[in-house]
Coordinates of C-alpha atoms and ligand atoms in Angstrom, one line a residue:
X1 CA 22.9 -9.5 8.9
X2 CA 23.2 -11.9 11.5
X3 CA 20.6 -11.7 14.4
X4 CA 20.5 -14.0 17.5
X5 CA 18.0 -14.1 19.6
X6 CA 18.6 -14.9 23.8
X7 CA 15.2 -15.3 25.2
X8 CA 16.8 -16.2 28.6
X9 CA 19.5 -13.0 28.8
X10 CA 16.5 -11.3 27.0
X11 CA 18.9 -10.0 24.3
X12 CA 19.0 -9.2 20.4
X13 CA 22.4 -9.2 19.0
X14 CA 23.0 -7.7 15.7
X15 CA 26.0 -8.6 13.4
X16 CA 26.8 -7.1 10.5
X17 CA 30.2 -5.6 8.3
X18 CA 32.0 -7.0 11.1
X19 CA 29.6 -4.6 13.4
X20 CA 27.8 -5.9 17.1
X21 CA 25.1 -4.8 18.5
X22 CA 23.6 -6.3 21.6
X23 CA 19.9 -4.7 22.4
X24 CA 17.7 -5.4 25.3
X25 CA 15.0 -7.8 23.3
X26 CA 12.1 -6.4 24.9
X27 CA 12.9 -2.9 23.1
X28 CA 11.7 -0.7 20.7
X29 CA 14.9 -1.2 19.1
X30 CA 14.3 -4.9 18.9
X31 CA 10.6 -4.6 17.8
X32 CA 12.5 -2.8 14.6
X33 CA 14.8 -5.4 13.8
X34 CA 12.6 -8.2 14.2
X35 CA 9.7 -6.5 12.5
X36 CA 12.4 -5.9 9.5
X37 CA 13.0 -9.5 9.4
X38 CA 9.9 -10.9 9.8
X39 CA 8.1 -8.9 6.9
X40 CA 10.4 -10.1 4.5
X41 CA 9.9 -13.5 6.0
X42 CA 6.4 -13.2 5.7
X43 CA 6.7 -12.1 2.1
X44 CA 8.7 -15.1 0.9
X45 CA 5.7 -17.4 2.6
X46 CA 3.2 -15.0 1.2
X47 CA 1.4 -14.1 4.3
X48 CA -0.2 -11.1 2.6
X49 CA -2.0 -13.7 0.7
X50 CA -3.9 -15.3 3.6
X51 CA -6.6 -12.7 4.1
X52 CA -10.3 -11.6 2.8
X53 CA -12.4 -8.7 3.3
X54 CA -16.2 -9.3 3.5
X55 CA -15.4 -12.6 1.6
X56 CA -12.9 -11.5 -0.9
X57 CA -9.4 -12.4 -1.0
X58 CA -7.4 -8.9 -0.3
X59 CA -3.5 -9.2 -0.8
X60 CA -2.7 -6.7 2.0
X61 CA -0.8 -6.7 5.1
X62 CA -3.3 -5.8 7.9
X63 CA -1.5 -2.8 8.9
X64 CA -1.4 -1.0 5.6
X65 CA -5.3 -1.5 5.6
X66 CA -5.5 0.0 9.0
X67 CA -3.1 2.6 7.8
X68 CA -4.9 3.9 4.9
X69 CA -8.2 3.7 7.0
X70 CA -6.5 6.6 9.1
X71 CA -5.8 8.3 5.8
X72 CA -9.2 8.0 3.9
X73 CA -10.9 8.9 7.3
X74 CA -9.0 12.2 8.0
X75 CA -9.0 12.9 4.1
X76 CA -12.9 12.3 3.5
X77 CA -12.0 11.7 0.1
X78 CA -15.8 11.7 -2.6
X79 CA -13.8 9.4 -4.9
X80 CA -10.5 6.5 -4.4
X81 CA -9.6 5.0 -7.4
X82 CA -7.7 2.2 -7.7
X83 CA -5.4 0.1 -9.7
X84 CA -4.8 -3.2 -9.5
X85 CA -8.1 -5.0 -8.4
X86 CA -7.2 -8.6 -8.4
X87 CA -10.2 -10.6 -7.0
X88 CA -11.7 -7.3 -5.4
X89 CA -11.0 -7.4 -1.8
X90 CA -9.6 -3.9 -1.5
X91 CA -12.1 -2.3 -3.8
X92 CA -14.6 -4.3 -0.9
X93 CA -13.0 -2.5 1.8
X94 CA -12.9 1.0 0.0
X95 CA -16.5 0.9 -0.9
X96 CA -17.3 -0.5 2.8
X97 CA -15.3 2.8 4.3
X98 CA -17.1 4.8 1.9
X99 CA -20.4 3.3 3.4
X100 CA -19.2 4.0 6.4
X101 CA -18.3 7.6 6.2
X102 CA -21.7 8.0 4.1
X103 CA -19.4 9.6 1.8
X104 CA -17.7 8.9 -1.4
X105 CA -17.3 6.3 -4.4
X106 CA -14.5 3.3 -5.1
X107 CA -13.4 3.1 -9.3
X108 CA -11.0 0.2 -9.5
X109 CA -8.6 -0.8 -12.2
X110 CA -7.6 -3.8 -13.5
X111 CA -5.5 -4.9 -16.7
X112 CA -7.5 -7.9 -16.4
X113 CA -10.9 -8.5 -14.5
X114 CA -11.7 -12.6 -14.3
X115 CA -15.3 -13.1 -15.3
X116 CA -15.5 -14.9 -11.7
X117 CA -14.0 -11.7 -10.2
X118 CA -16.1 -9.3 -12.0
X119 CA -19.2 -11.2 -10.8
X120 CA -18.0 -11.6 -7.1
X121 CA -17.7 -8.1 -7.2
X122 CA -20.8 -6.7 -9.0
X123 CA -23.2 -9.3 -6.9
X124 CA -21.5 -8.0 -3.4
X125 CA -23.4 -6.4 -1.1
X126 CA -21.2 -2.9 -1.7
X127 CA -21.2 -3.1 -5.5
X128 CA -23.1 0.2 -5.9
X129 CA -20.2 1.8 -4.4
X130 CA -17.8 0.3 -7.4
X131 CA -16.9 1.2 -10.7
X132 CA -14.8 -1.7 -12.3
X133 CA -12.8 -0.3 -15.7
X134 CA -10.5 -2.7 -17.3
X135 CA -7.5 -1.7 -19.2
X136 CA -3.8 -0.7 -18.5
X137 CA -4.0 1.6 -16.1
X138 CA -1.2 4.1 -17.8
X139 CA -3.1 3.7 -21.0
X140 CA -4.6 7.2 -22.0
X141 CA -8.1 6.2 -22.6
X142 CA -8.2 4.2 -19.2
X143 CA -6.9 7.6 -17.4
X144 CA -9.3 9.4 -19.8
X145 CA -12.4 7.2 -18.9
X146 CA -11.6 7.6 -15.4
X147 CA -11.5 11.6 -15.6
X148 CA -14.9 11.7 -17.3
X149 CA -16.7 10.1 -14.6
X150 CA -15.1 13.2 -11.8
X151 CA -16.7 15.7 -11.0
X152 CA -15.7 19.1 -10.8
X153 CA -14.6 19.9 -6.4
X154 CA -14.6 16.4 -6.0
X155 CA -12.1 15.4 -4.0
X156 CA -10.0 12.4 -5.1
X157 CA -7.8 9.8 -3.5
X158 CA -5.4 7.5 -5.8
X159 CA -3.7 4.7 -4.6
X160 CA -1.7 2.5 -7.4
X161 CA -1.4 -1.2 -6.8
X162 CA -0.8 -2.9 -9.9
X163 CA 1.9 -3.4 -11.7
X164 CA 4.8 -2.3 -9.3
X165 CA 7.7 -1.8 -11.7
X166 CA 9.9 1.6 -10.9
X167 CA 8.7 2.9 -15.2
X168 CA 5.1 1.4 -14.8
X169 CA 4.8 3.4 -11.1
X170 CA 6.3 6.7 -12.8
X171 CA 3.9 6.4 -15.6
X172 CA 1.3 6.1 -12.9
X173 CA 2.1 8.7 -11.0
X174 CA 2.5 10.8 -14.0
X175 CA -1.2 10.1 -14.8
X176 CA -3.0 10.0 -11.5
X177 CA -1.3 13.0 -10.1
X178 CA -3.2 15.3 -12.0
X179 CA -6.5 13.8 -10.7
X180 CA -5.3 14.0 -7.2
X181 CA -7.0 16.6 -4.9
X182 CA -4.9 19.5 -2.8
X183 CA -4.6 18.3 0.7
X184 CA -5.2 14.4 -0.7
X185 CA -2.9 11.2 -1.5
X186 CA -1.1 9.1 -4.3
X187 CA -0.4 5.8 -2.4
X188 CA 2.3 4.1 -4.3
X189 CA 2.1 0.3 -2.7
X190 CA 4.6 -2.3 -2.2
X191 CA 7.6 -0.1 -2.2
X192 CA 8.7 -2.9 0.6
X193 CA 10.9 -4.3 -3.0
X194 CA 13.4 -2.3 -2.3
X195 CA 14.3 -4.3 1.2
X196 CA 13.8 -7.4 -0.4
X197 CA 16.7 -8.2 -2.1
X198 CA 18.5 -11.7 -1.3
X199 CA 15.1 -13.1 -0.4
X200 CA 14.5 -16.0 -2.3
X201 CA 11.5 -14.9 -4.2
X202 CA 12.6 -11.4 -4.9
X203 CA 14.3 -9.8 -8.1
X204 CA 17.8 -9.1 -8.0
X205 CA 17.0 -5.7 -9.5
X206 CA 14.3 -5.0 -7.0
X207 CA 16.9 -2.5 -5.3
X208 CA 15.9 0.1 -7.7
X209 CA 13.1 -1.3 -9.7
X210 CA 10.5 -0.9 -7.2
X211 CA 7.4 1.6 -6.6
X212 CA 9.2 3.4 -3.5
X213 CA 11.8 4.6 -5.9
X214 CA 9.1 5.8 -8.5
X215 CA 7.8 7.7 -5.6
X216 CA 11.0 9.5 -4.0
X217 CA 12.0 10.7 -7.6
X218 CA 8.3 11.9 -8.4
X219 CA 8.4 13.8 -5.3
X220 CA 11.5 15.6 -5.9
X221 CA 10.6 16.8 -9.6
X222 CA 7.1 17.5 -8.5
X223 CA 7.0 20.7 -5.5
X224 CA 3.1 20.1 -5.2
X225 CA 3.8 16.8 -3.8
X226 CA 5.6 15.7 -1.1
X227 CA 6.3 12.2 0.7
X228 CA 4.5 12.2 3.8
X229 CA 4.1 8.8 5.7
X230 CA 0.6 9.1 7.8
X231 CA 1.5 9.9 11.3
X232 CA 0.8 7.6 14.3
X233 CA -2.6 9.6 15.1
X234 CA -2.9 7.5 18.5
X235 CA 0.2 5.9 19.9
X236 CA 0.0 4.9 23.5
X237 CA 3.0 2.3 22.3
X238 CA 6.3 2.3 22.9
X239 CA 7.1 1.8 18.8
X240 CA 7.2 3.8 16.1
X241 CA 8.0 1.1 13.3
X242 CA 5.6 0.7 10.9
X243 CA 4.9 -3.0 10.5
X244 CA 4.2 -2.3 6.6
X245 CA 4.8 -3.3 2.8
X246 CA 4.2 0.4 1.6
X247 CA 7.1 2.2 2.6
X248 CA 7.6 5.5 1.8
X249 CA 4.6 5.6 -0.3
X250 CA 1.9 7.9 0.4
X251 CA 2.8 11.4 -1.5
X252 CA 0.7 14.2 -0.4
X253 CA -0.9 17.0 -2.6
X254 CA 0.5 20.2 -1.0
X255 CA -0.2 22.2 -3.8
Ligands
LIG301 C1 -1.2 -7.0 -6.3 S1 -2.6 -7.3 -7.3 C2 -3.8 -6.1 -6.6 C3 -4.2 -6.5 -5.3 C4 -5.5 -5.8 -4.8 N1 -5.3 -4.4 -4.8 C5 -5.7 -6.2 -3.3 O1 -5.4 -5.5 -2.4 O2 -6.3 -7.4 -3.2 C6 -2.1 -6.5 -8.8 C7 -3.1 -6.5 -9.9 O3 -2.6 -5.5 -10.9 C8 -3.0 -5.9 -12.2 N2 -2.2 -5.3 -13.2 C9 -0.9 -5.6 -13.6 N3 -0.5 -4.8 -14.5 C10 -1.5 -3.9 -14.7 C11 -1.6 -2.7 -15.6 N4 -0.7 -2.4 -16.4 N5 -2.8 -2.0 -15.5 C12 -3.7 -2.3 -14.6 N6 -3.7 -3.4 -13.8 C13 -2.6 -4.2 -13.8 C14 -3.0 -7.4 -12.1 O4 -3.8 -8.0 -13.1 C15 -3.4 -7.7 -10.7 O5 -4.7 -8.1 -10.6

């Protein structure tokens, strides 16, 4: 696609297959477009990777945090688990909601916990809020391990953030699901690979070996779940665009 942008007409013009489009730039239209351009953008520099969270590094876009605040809030879930810990700034913010809300309990999953992680995290302020487990997160006694420490009428909230190949996400989800409370999410992250083709850093099979695909095929074999983006709870905006890397990725337990 070619886009050029006229600050003095205060136009956007799309090109592409031979197709114009010339948008007033100060549109929701616009917002779109340029939002579309400027997340891959920002992935290629790695802006994700620019942020921490009560002094750890979390590799989030700020919106998707904001996001899934509106999501754990509403869903009051007693425990999130997550995989894919890294250095332990998401499992930071979890537990910190969880303080919060004076309710629930953060387990986080890593294939690999770096002693200087694993300390930064059990000497933080929140730690009594974590449970770190290390192990492939599709391994049976990970899952297993992770099941035991449950309750029965607990309610549970998963959200998957480790290794984001289409297979690795379907095992996931085949896991996880189970565990995953009526009326509560399976966040599949990252599913932003799909629109990243013919970015320089991206996989040229990222079209269809990403997490978003994972999730629109587990949703369609599995009735109890269905794909349900959280809804703008307060928009006073003119834009509905989600600014986001997790497209099409929070499945919802209907059933
Ligand atoms: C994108 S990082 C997680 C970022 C973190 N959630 C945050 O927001 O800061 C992905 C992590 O997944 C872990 N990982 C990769 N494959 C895994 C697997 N099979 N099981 C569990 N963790 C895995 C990596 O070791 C890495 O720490």
């Amino acid at each position: 696609m070619k886009l050029v942008l006229d600050t003095n007409k205060g136009e956007l013009t799309a090109t592409q297959d031979g197709r114009e489009l010339t948008i007033p730039l100060y549109s929701p239209e616009a917002f779109d477009l340029l939002s579309r351009q400027w997340v891959k953008l920002g992935w290629q520099l790695r802006y994700s990777y620019s942020f921490t969270w009560l002094g750890r590094p979390i590799i989030q876009m700020p919106e998707d945090l904001v996001r899934i605040q509106e999501v754990i809030y509403r869903t009051q879930p007693d425990v999130i688990v997550e995989t894919g810990v890294a250095h332990g700034g998401s499992l930071i913010y979890y537990a910190g909601l969880c303080k919060i809300m004076e309710r629930g309990r953060v387990i986080g999953v890593d294939i690999q916990i770096r002693p200087q992680n694993r300390a930064a995290i059990e000497g933080h302020a929140l730690a009594s809020y974590i449970t770190l487990l290390e192990g492939s997160s599709t391994a049976p006694e990970t899952v297993a391990r992770i099941g035991e420490t449950i309750r029965p009428g607990e309610k549970v909230l998963v959200i998957l953030d480790s290794c984001h190949t289409k297979d690795h996400v379907a095992a996931e989800l085949a896991a996880y699901a189970p565990l995953v409370s009526v009326g509560s999410y399976v966040v599949a992250t990252d599913g932003i690979m799909a629109d990243l083709v013919g970015v320089p850093r991206a996989g040229d099979d990222w079209g269809w070996n990403n997490p978003q695909q994972a999730a629109i095929e587990f949703a369609s074999s599995n009735s109890n779940f269905e794909l349900a983006d959280p809804p703008l709870i307060f928009n006073e905006s003119l834009v509905a665009t989600r600014v986001t890397h997790w497209p099409s990725a929070y499945l919802k337990r209907v059933a």
